[in-house]
């Protein structure tokens, strides 16, 4: 069924696909604007603060701490509608999108569908090595991690116990480094006194990276510091190690099988699948090649933003898949629509690089912004305050973040209580 919007007094009907950082910022920019009607479509009914997903996966936070209902963000915006639904295709010439139940026409379209994990031609690996993009994946990883300790406690087979207490994280980017560090942390500081037959501190955490070094997007010295910090925490870091296979027994690297019952994938992403009719230019990762104003070539009323967009911002340098970049792009696309409506010239997108950071464990992190580089406790504090700042956009989330930060920073007992509460929900 084709749905045609009812326009009044020259209204523009704008569809925003995706309720992540880019889509939310675009919709918020268009909220309560005159002569604008907005339909925000997402396959989930919540907006997710993805940078802290690994904390849910390692029982540091509840799922509700980093997710907020999308509708709640637009309760005061009369011109914004939110609908649950997955968009399957976009008909560019006829200007309508196809969902699971409807075909919906638009005047302007902002696509912010994000990315999914890339298993490089081996989708069968996902069953044994889940990625970390959604709340469902985070809670599944948490279940596997916590259950591994429980099962190890209840077995008297040393070989099986060793497999259960071996955790392999594939991918040496920020997600992999944060996951490996968090697992090592909870094993050595949170769970260490909770078992009688096993010593959680002896858990073997292995971080596997195909490239010669981890954290390739960071300065070389910071990457080396991250590697040293992980090793100080007991993590085995394997670089120049290409994964050949993943199955129920573990991870195959060359002629060696690392026997592990818990494997986590963080090695690569690709654009979320979306059919364009007619087809449009994509890069190798499936991202849409966009103009400098973030529109699709030959379709000035269609914008692609966030992780879905491929935009060269400098020779050989492309827009990074970071939350600040996504938010800036979403806001810019919405402003360009408003400029066009006002009869003004559009502006090219200029990325304001706010740097990047990653936490490695309690009181350990690396951060860089231009020439500024930080490590250790100072970088960890910077990471903490940046995440508090962004979580303030979630209603009533500051108190939750402050409570977690206090427990994580100063109180081993508080951290243990959080983990024990999550344990009951996970096992």
Short mmCIF file of C-alpha atoms in Angstrom, two decimals:
data_model
loop_
_atom_site.label_atom_id
_atom_site.label_comp_id
_atom_site.label_asym_id
_atom_site.label_seq_id
_atom_site.Cartn_x
_atom_site.Cartn_y
_atom_site.Cartn_z
CA UNK A 1 0.00 0.00 0.00
CA UNK A 2 1.44 3.36 -1.07
CA UNK A 3 1.06 6.07 1.59
CA UNK A 4 0.91 9.61 0.27
CA UNK A 5 1.42 12.39 2.82
CA UNK A 6 -1.19 15.12 3.06
CA UNK A 7 0.63 18.41 2.64
CA UNK A 8 -0.71 21.71 3.92
CA UNK A 9 0.50 25.19 2.92
CA UNK A 10 3.59 23.99 1.08
CA UNK A 11 4.76 21.52 3.75
CA UNK A 12 7.72 19.25 3.05
CA UNK A 13 7.42 15.60 4.00
CA UNK A 14 10.80 14.40 5.25
CA UNK A 15 11.62 10.79 6.08
CA UNK A 16 14.57 10.00 8.36
CA UNK A 17 15.67 6.36 8.29
CA UNK A 18 17.54 5.32 11.43
CA UNK A 19 17.37 6.39 15.07
CA UNK A 20 21.09 6.32 15.81
CA UNK A 21 23.31 9.33 16.44
CA UNK A 22 23.00 10.73 12.91
CA UNK A 23 19.29 10.12 12.45
CA UNK A 24 18.37 11.46 15.87
CA UNK A 25 20.36 14.66 15.37
CA UNK A 26 18.75 15.20 11.98
CA UNK A 27 15.24 14.71 13.35
CA UNK A 28 15.92 16.94 16.36
CA UNK A 29 17.16 19.69 14.05
CA UNK A 30 13.91 19.47 12.06
CA UNK A 31 11.65 19.24 15.12
CA UNK A 32 9.17 22.12 15.45
CA UNK A 33 10.38 23.74 12.23
CA UNK A 34 7.61 25.46 10.21
CA UNK A 35 6.28 23.76 7.06
CA UNK A 36 8.11 20.54 7.90
CA UNK A 37 6.65 17.11 8.67
CA UNK A 38 9.07 14.42 9.77
CA UNK A 39 8.66 10.65 9.85
CA UNK A 40 11.43 8.87 11.75
CA UNK A 41 11.67 5.15 10.96
CA UNK A 42 13.78 2.67 12.91
CA UNK A 43 13.75 -1.10 13.36
CA UNK A 44 14.10 -0.56 17.12
CA UNK A 45 12.03 1.62 19.42
CA UNK A 46 15.07 2.90 21.32
CA UNK A 47 18.06 5.13 20.70
CA UNK A 48 21.23 3.39 21.80
CA UNK A 49 24.41 4.93 23.21
CA UNK A 50 26.69 2.48 21.40
CA UNK A 51 30.05 3.63 22.85
CA UNK A 52 29.10 2.03 26.17
CA UNK A 53 27.72 -1.23 24.79
CA UNK A 54 30.82 -3.06 25.96
CA UNK A 55 29.94 -2.03 29.53
CA UNK A 56 26.60 -3.81 29.16
CA UNK A 57 28.40 -6.81 27.65
CA UNK A 58 30.67 -7.03 30.71
CA UNK A 59 27.94 -6.33 33.30
CA UNK A 60 29.11 -2.84 34.21
CA UNK A 61 25.84 -1.22 33.14
CA UNK A 62 22.21 -2.23 32.65
CA UNK A 63 20.76 -2.15 29.12
CA UNK A 64 18.34 0.56 30.24
CA UNK A 65 21.26 2.77 31.25
CA UNK A 66 22.35 3.30 27.64
CA UNK A 67 19.03 3.10 25.79
CA UNK A 68 16.20 5.61 25.70
CA UNK A 69 12.81 5.38 23.93
CA UNK A 70 12.97 7.30 20.66
CA UNK A 71 9.43 8.56 21.07
CA UNK A 72 10.31 10.20 24.39
CA UNK A 73 12.75 12.51 22.62
CA UNK A 74 10.00 13.94 20.40
CA UNK A 75 7.03 14.11 22.75
CA UNK A 76 7.09 17.91 22.51
CA UNK A 77 7.58 18.02 18.73
CA UNK A 78 4.16 18.06 17.05
CA UNK A 79 5.66 17.73 13.57
CA UNK A 80 7.66 14.55 14.23
CA UNK A 81 6.18 11.05 14.03
CA UNK A 82 8.11 7.95 15.09
CA UNK A 83 7.31 4.56 13.60
CA UNK A 84 8.79 1.12 14.22
CA UNK A 85 9.75 -0.51 10.97
CA UNK A 86 12.61 -1.76 8.83
CA UNK A 87 13.20 -0.07 5.49
CA UNK A 88 14.04 -2.57 2.76
CA UNK A 89 14.41 -0.41 -0.35
CA UNK A 90 14.50 3.18 -1.59
CA UNK A 91 13.04 4.12 -4.98
CA UNK A 92 14.99 7.24 -5.82
CA UNK A 93 13.25 8.34 -9.03
CA UNK A 94 9.71 7.80 -7.75
CA UNK A 95 10.60 9.11 -4.27
CA UNK A 96 9.26 6.46 -1.92
CA UNK A 97 10.65 3.95 0.57
CA UNK A 98 9.56 0.36 1.03
CA UNK A 99 9.10 -0.97 4.56
CA UNK A 100 7.92 -4.40 5.68
CA UNK A 101 4.29 -3.22 5.52
CA UNK A 102 4.05 -0.03 3.48
CA UNK A 103 5.40 2.11 0.69
CA UNK A 104 5.79 5.69 1.89
CA UNK A 105 6.40 8.73 -0.30
CA UNK A 106 8.75 11.55 0.63
CA UNK A 107 9.89 14.98 -0.50
CA UNK A 108 13.27 14.74 1.21
CA UNK A 109 15.04 11.71 2.62
CA UNK A 110 17.84 11.33 5.17
CA UNK A 111 19.36 7.85 5.36
CA UNK A 112 21.23 6.98 8.55
CA UNK A 113 21.02 3.20 8.77
CA UNK A 114 24.54 2.71 10.14
CA UNK A 115 26.64 -0.43 9.86
CA UNK A 116 26.68 -4.09 10.73
CA UNK A 117 29.49 -6.54 11.41
CA UNK A 118 31.59 -7.73 8.52
CA UNK A 119 32.73 -11.35 8.77
CA UNK A 120 34.64 -11.08 5.49
CA UNK A 121 32.78 -13.77 3.61
CA UNK A 122 32.25 -16.07 6.61
CA UNK A 123 28.75 -15.33 7.98
CA UNK A 124 28.78 -18.74 9.68
CA UNK A 125 31.28 -17.36 12.20
CA UNK A 126 28.66 -15.11 13.76
CA UNK A 127 27.04 -18.01 15.63
CA UNK A 128 30.32 -18.65 17.47
CA UNK A 129 31.62 -15.05 17.67
CA UNK A 130 28.85 -12.47 18.14
CA UNK A 131 29.62 -8.85 17.46
CA UNK A 132 28.72 -5.82 19.54
CA UNK A 133 26.28 -3.48 17.79
CA UNK A 134 22.95 -4.01 19.54
CA UNK A 135 21.57 -4.51 23.03
CA UNK A 136 20.64 -8.08 22.12
CA UNK A 137 24.23 -8.82 21.15
CA UNK A 138 25.57 -7.15 24.29
CA UNK A 139 23.32 -9.17 26.59
CA UNK A 140 24.21 -12.38 24.72
CA UNK A 141 27.93 -11.68 25.16
CA UNK A 142 27.33 -10.93 28.84
CA UNK A 143 25.49 -14.23 29.22
CA UNK A 144 28.35 -16.12 27.57
CA UNK A 145 31.07 -14.41 29.61
CA UNK A 146 29.39 -14.84 32.99
CA UNK A 147 28.21 -18.37 32.20
CA UNK A 148 31.78 -19.35 31.30
CA UNK A 149 32.92 -18.67 34.86
CA UNK A 150 29.94 -20.58 36.29
CA UNK A 151 30.55 -23.60 34.07
CA UNK A 152 34.26 -23.57 34.88
CA UNK A 153 33.41 -23.61 38.60
CA UNK A 154 31.27 -26.71 38.10
CA UNK A 155 33.66 -28.84 36.08
CA UNK A 156 36.54 -30.97 37.33
CA UNK A 157 38.06 -31.49 33.89
CA UNK A 158 41.19 -29.27 33.75
CA UNK A 159 41.20 -29.14 29.94
CA UNK A 160 37.54 -28.06 29.75
CA UNK A 161 38.07 -25.60 32.59
CA UNK A 162 40.93 -24.01 30.65
CA UNK A 163 38.76 -23.67 27.53
CA UNK A 164 35.96 -22.08 29.52
CA UNK A 165 38.34 -19.56 31.07
CA UNK A 166 39.85 -18.60 27.72
CA UNK A 167 38.27 -15.55 26.06
CA UNK A 168 39.26 -14.56 22.52
CA UNK A 169 38.46 -11.10 21.16
CA UNK A 170 38.97 -10.74 17.41
CA UNK A 171 39.85 -7.23 16.27
CA UNK A 172 42.32 -4.75 17.72
CA UNK A 173 40.31 -1.58 17.20
CA UNK A 174 38.61 0.39 20.00
CA UNK A 175 35.78 -2.15 20.41
CA UNK A 176 38.14 -5.11 20.70
CA UNK A 177 40.56 -3.33 23.01
CA UNK A 178 37.77 -2.12 25.31
CA UNK A 179 36.18 -5.59 25.44
CA UNK A 180 39.47 -7.37 26.16
CA UNK A 181 40.36 -4.86 28.86
CA UNK A 182 36.92 -5.05 30.47
CA UNK A 183 36.93 -8.87 30.63
CA UNK A 184 40.41 -8.85 32.16
CA UNK A 185 39.26 -6.22 34.65
CA UNK A 186 36.20 -8.08 35.93
CA UNK A 187 38.13 -11.35 36.13
CA UNK A 188 40.93 -9.84 38.23
CA UNK A 189 39.16 -7.23 40.34
CA UNK A 190 35.43 -7.99 40.48
CA UNK A 191 34.99 -11.77 40.42
CA UNK A 192 38.28 -12.74 42.00
CA UNK A 193 36.78 -13.65 45.42
CA UNK A 194 33.46 -15.07 44.23
CA UNK A 195 34.48 -18.67 43.46
CA UNK A 196 35.87 -21.58 45.48
CA UNK A 197 37.19 -23.98 42.85
CA UNK A 198 38.56 -21.62 40.22
CA UNK A 199 40.64 -18.46 40.30
CA UNK A 200 39.00 -15.98 37.88
CA UNK A 201 42.22 -13.96 37.82
CA UNK A 202 43.76 -16.81 35.84
CA UNK A 203 41.34 -16.24 32.97
CA UNK A 204 43.23 -16.13 29.68
CA UNK A 205 42.13 -13.17 27.53
CA UNK A 206 43.53 -13.10 23.99
CA UNK A 207 43.21 -10.11 21.66
CA UNK A 208 43.78 -11.04 18.01
CA UNK A 209 44.58 -8.48 15.30
CA UNK A 210 45.46 -9.15 11.66
CA UNK A 211 47.40 -5.88 11.25
CA UNK A 212 50.93 -5.34 12.60
CA UNK A 213 49.60 -3.23 15.49
CA UNK A 214 46.39 -2.60 17.39
CA UNK A 215 44.48 0.71 17.39
CA UNK A 216 45.51 1.64 13.85
CA UNK A 217 43.53 4.90 13.87
CA UNK A 218 45.57 6.21 16.82
CA UNK A 219 49.06 7.68 17.01
CA UNK A 220 51.70 4.95 17.06
CA UNK A 221 52.91 5.81 20.57
CA UNK A 222 49.37 5.71 21.91
CA UNK A 223 48.79 2.36 20.24
CA UNK A 224 51.93 1.02 21.89
CA UNK A 225 50.75 2.33 25.24
CA UNK A 226 47.42 0.58 24.78
CA UNK A 227 49.22 -2.68 24.03
CA UNK A 228 51.42 -2.32 27.11
CA UNK A 229 48.43 -1.52 29.33
CA UNK A 230 46.57 -4.59 28.08
CA UNK A 231 49.59 -6.81 28.67
CA UNK A 232 50.00 -5.38 32.17
CA UNK A 233 46.41 -6.47 32.82
CA UNK A 234 47.23 -9.98 31.69
CA UNK A 235 45.83 -9.78 28.14
CA UNK A 236 47.76 -11.64 25.47
CA UNK A 237 47.95 -9.37 22.40
CA UNK A 238 48.55 -11.15 19.10
CA UNK A 239 49.22 -8.92 16.10
CA UNK A 240 49.84 -9.95 12.48
CA UNK A 241 47.52 -12.86 13.24
CA UNK A 242 44.93 -13.62 10.57
CA UNK A 243 41.93 -15.66 11.69
CA UNK A 244 41.42 -18.70 9.46
CA UNK A 245 38.35 -20.19 11.08
CA UNK A 246 36.01 -19.90 14.06
CA UNK A 247 33.91 -22.79 15.32
CA UNK A 248 32.60 -24.31 18.54
CA UNK A 249 36.10 -25.35 19.54
CA UNK A 250 37.70 -21.91 19.25
CA UNK A 251 39.71 -19.79 16.84
CA UNK A 252 42.11 -21.06 14.19
CA UNK A 253 45.15 -18.85 13.50
CA UNK A 254 47.50 -20.37 10.98
CA UNK A 255 48.16 -23.93 12.13
CA UNK A 256 47.25 -23.19 15.76
CA UNK A 257 43.83 -23.64 17.32
CA UNK A 258 43.15 -21.45 20.36
CA UNK A 259 40.61 -23.49 22.28
CA UNK A 260 38.01 -21.12 23.74
CA UNK A 261 34.31 -21.35 24.52
CA UNK A 262 33.81 -17.56 24.38
CA UNK A 263 34.79 -15.64 21.23
CA UNK A 264 33.80 -12.03 20.54
CA UNK A 265 33.99 -10.36 17.13
CA UNK A 266 35.12 -6.77 16.65
CA UNK A 267 37.21 -7.00 13.50
CA UNK A 268 35.27 -5.06 10.91
CA UNK A 269 32.04 -3.42 9.82
CA UNK A 270 30.15 -2.83 6.60
CA UNK A 271 27.18 -0.69 5.67
CA UNK A 272 23.78 -1.99 6.69
CA UNK A 273 22.02 -3.58 3.70
CA UNK A 274 19.63 -1.29 1.86
CA UNK A 275 18.47 -1.66 -1.73
CA UNK A 276 18.63 1.43 -3.94
CA UNK A 277 16.55 1.56 -7.10
CA UNK A 278 18.22 2.48 -9.41
CA UNK A 279 21.62 1.37 -8.09
CA UNK A 280 24.06 4.04 -6.92
CA UNK A 281 27.87 4.09 -6.44
CA UNK A 282 29.09 2.34 -3.29
CA UNK A 283 32.57 1.85 -1.86
CA UNK A 284 34.12 -1.51 -0.94
CA UNK A 285 32.42 -1.51 2.46
CA UNK A 286 29.01 -0.89 0.89
CA UNK A 287 28.85 2.75 1.98
CA UNK A 288 27.21 5.32 -0.26
CA UNK A 289 29.48 7.79 -2.04
CA UNK A 290 28.03 11.22 -1.32
CA UNK A 291 28.55 14.78 -2.51
CA UNK A 292 30.22 17.35 -0.30
CA UNK A 293 26.82 18.52 0.94
CA UNK A 294 26.06 14.87 1.93
CA UNK A 295 23.49 14.35 -0.83
CA UNK A 296 23.54 11.46 -3.31
CA UNK A 297 24.83 12.36 -6.79
CA UNK A 298 21.89 13.19 -9.11
CA UNK A 299 19.44 13.10 -6.19
CA UNK A 300 19.75 16.39 -4.29
CA UNK A 301 16.74 15.58 -2.09
CA UNK A 302 18.34 12.41 -0.68
CA UNK A 303 21.07 12.61 1.98
CA UNK A 304 23.18 9.81 3.45
CA UNK A 305 24.82 10.45 6.82
CA UNK A 306 26.66 8.66 9.60
CA UNK A 307 28.45 5.34 9.14
CA UNK A 308 26.48 4.72 5.93
CA UNK A 309 28.19 7.61 4.11
CA UNK A 310 31.51 7.54 2.28
CA UNK A 311 32.94 11.06 2.12
CA UNK A 312 36.56 11.96 1.45
CA UNK A 313 37.36 14.85 3.79
CA UNK A 314 41.05 15.06 2.83
CA UNK A 315 43.22 13.26 0.27
CA UNK A 316 43.02 9.59 1.25
CA UNK A 317 41.14 10.38 4.46
CA UNK A 318 37.46 9.56 4.84
CA UNK A 319 34.86 10.62 7.37
CA UNK A 320 35.41 8.36 10.42
CA UNK A 321 32.75 6.11 11.87
CA UNK A 322 32.56 7.99 15.15
CA UNK A 323 29.55 9.29 17.06
CA UNK A 324 30.61 12.99 16.83
CA UNK A 325 31.03 12.68 13.06
CA UNK A 326 27.60 11.07 12.72
CA UNK A 327 25.90 13.74 14.82
CA UNK A 328 27.55 16.56 12.90
CA UNK A 329 26.55 15.02 9.57
CA UNK A 330 22.94 14.42 10.63
CA UNK A 331 22.57 17.99 11.80
CA UNK A 332 24.19 19.34 8.62
CA UNK A 333 21.89 17.37 6.30
CA UNK A 334 18.83 18.69 8.11
CA UNK A 335 20.12 22.25 7.93
CA UNK A 336 20.74 21.90 4.20
CA UNK A 337 17.11 20.86 3.70
CA UNK A 338 15.99 23.93 5.63
CA UNK A 339 18.33 26.12 3.57
CA UNK A 340 16.85 24.79 0.36
CA UNK A 341 13.33 25.45 1.65
CA UNK A 342 14.34 29.04 2.48
CA UNK A 343 15.79 29.57 -0.99
CA UNK A 344 19.37 29.70 0.30
CA UNK A 345 22.45 27.97 -1.09
CA UNK A 346 23.52 24.75 0.53
CA UNK A 347 26.78 24.44 2.40
CA UNK A 348 29.40 21.72 2.08
CA UNK A 349 29.94 19.56 5.12
CA UNK A 350 33.07 20.36 7.13
CA UNK A 351 34.00 17.83 9.77
CA UNK A 352 35.04 19.24 13.13
CA UNK A 353 37.45 16.60 14.41
CA UNK A 354 36.97 16.32 18.18
CA UNK A 355 39.49 13.51 18.44
CA UNK A 356 39.05 9.96 19.61
CA UNK A 357 39.53 7.97 22.76
CA UNK A 358 39.31 4.45 24.07
CA UNK A 359 39.31 3.01 27.55
CA UNK A 360 41.51 0.00 28.24
CA UNK A 361 40.46 -0.80 31.78
CA UNK A 362 39.96 0.83 35.12
CA UNK A 363 41.99 4.08 35.19
CA UNK A 364 43.56 3.28 31.81
CA UNK A 365 42.76 4.93 28.49
CA UNK A 366 44.26 6.66 25.47
CA UNK A 367 42.99 9.84 23.86
CA UNK A 368 44.05 12.16 21.07
CA UNK A 369 42.64 15.37 19.63
CA UNK A 370 44.91 17.03 17.10
CA UNK A 371 48.30 17.41 18.73
CA UNK A 372 46.93 16.71 22.19
CA UNK A 373 47.62 13.16 23.34
CA UNK A 374 46.81 11.64 26.72
CA UNK A 375 47.27 8.29 28.40
CA UNK A 376 46.61 6.65 31.74
CA UNK A 377 44.37 8.09 34.44
CA UNK A 378 44.08 11.56 32.87
CA UNK A 379 42.91 10.06 29.59
CA UNK A 380 40.50 7.83 31.49
CA UNK A 381 39.00 10.84 33.27
CA UNK A 382 38.65 12.63 29.92
CA UNK A 383 36.91 9.56 28.49
CA UNK A 384 34.57 9.45 31.50
CA UNK A 385 33.56 13.11 31.30
CA UNK A 386 33.02 12.99 27.54
CA UNK A 387 30.63 10.09 27.94
CA UNK A 388 28.83 11.81 30.82
CA UNK A 389 28.43 14.86 28.58
CA UNK A 390 26.83 12.89 25.78
CA UNK A 391 24.65 10.89 28.15
CA UNK A 392 23.19 14.13 29.48
CA UNK A 393 21.11 14.18 26.29
CA UNK A 394 19.36 11.13 27.74
CA UNK A 395 16.65 12.21 30.14
CA UNK A 396 17.53 11.43 33.75
CA UNK A 397 20.73 9.58 32.74
CA UNK A 398 23.27 11.76 34.52
CA UNK A 399 22.51 10.25 37.92
CA UNK A 400 22.82 6.74 36.50
CA UNK A 401 26.16 7.56 34.91
CA UNK A 402 27.44 9.20 38.09
CA UNK A 403 26.47 6.17 40.18
CA UNK A 404 28.22 3.82 37.76
CA UNK A 405 31.31 6.04 37.58
CA UNK A 406 31.60 6.12 41.38
CA UNK A 407 31.37 2.35 41.68
CA UNK A 408 33.72 1.77 38.75
CA UNK A 409 36.28 4.28 39.95
CA UNK A 410 36.42 3.99 43.71
CA UNK A 411 34.52 1.00 44.97
CA UNK A 412 35.38 -2.62 44.28
CA UNK A 413 32.41 -3.60 46.37
CA UNK A 414 30.12 -1.39 44.28
CA UNK A 415 31.42 -2.93 41.09
CA UNK A 416 30.87 -6.39 42.52
CA UNK A 417 27.28 -5.54 43.44
CA UNK A 418 26.58 -4.33 39.92
CA UNK A 419 28.04 -7.49 38.42
CA UNK A 420 26.23 -9.80 40.84
CA UNK A 421 22.93 -8.12 39.99
CA UNK A 422 23.59 -8.63 36.29
CA UNK A 423 24.68 -12.21 36.95
CA UNK A 424 21.19 -13.08 38.22
CA UNK A 425 19.66 -11.65 35.04
CA UNK A 426 22.11 -13.39 32.72
CA UNK A 427 22.31 -16.94 34.01
#
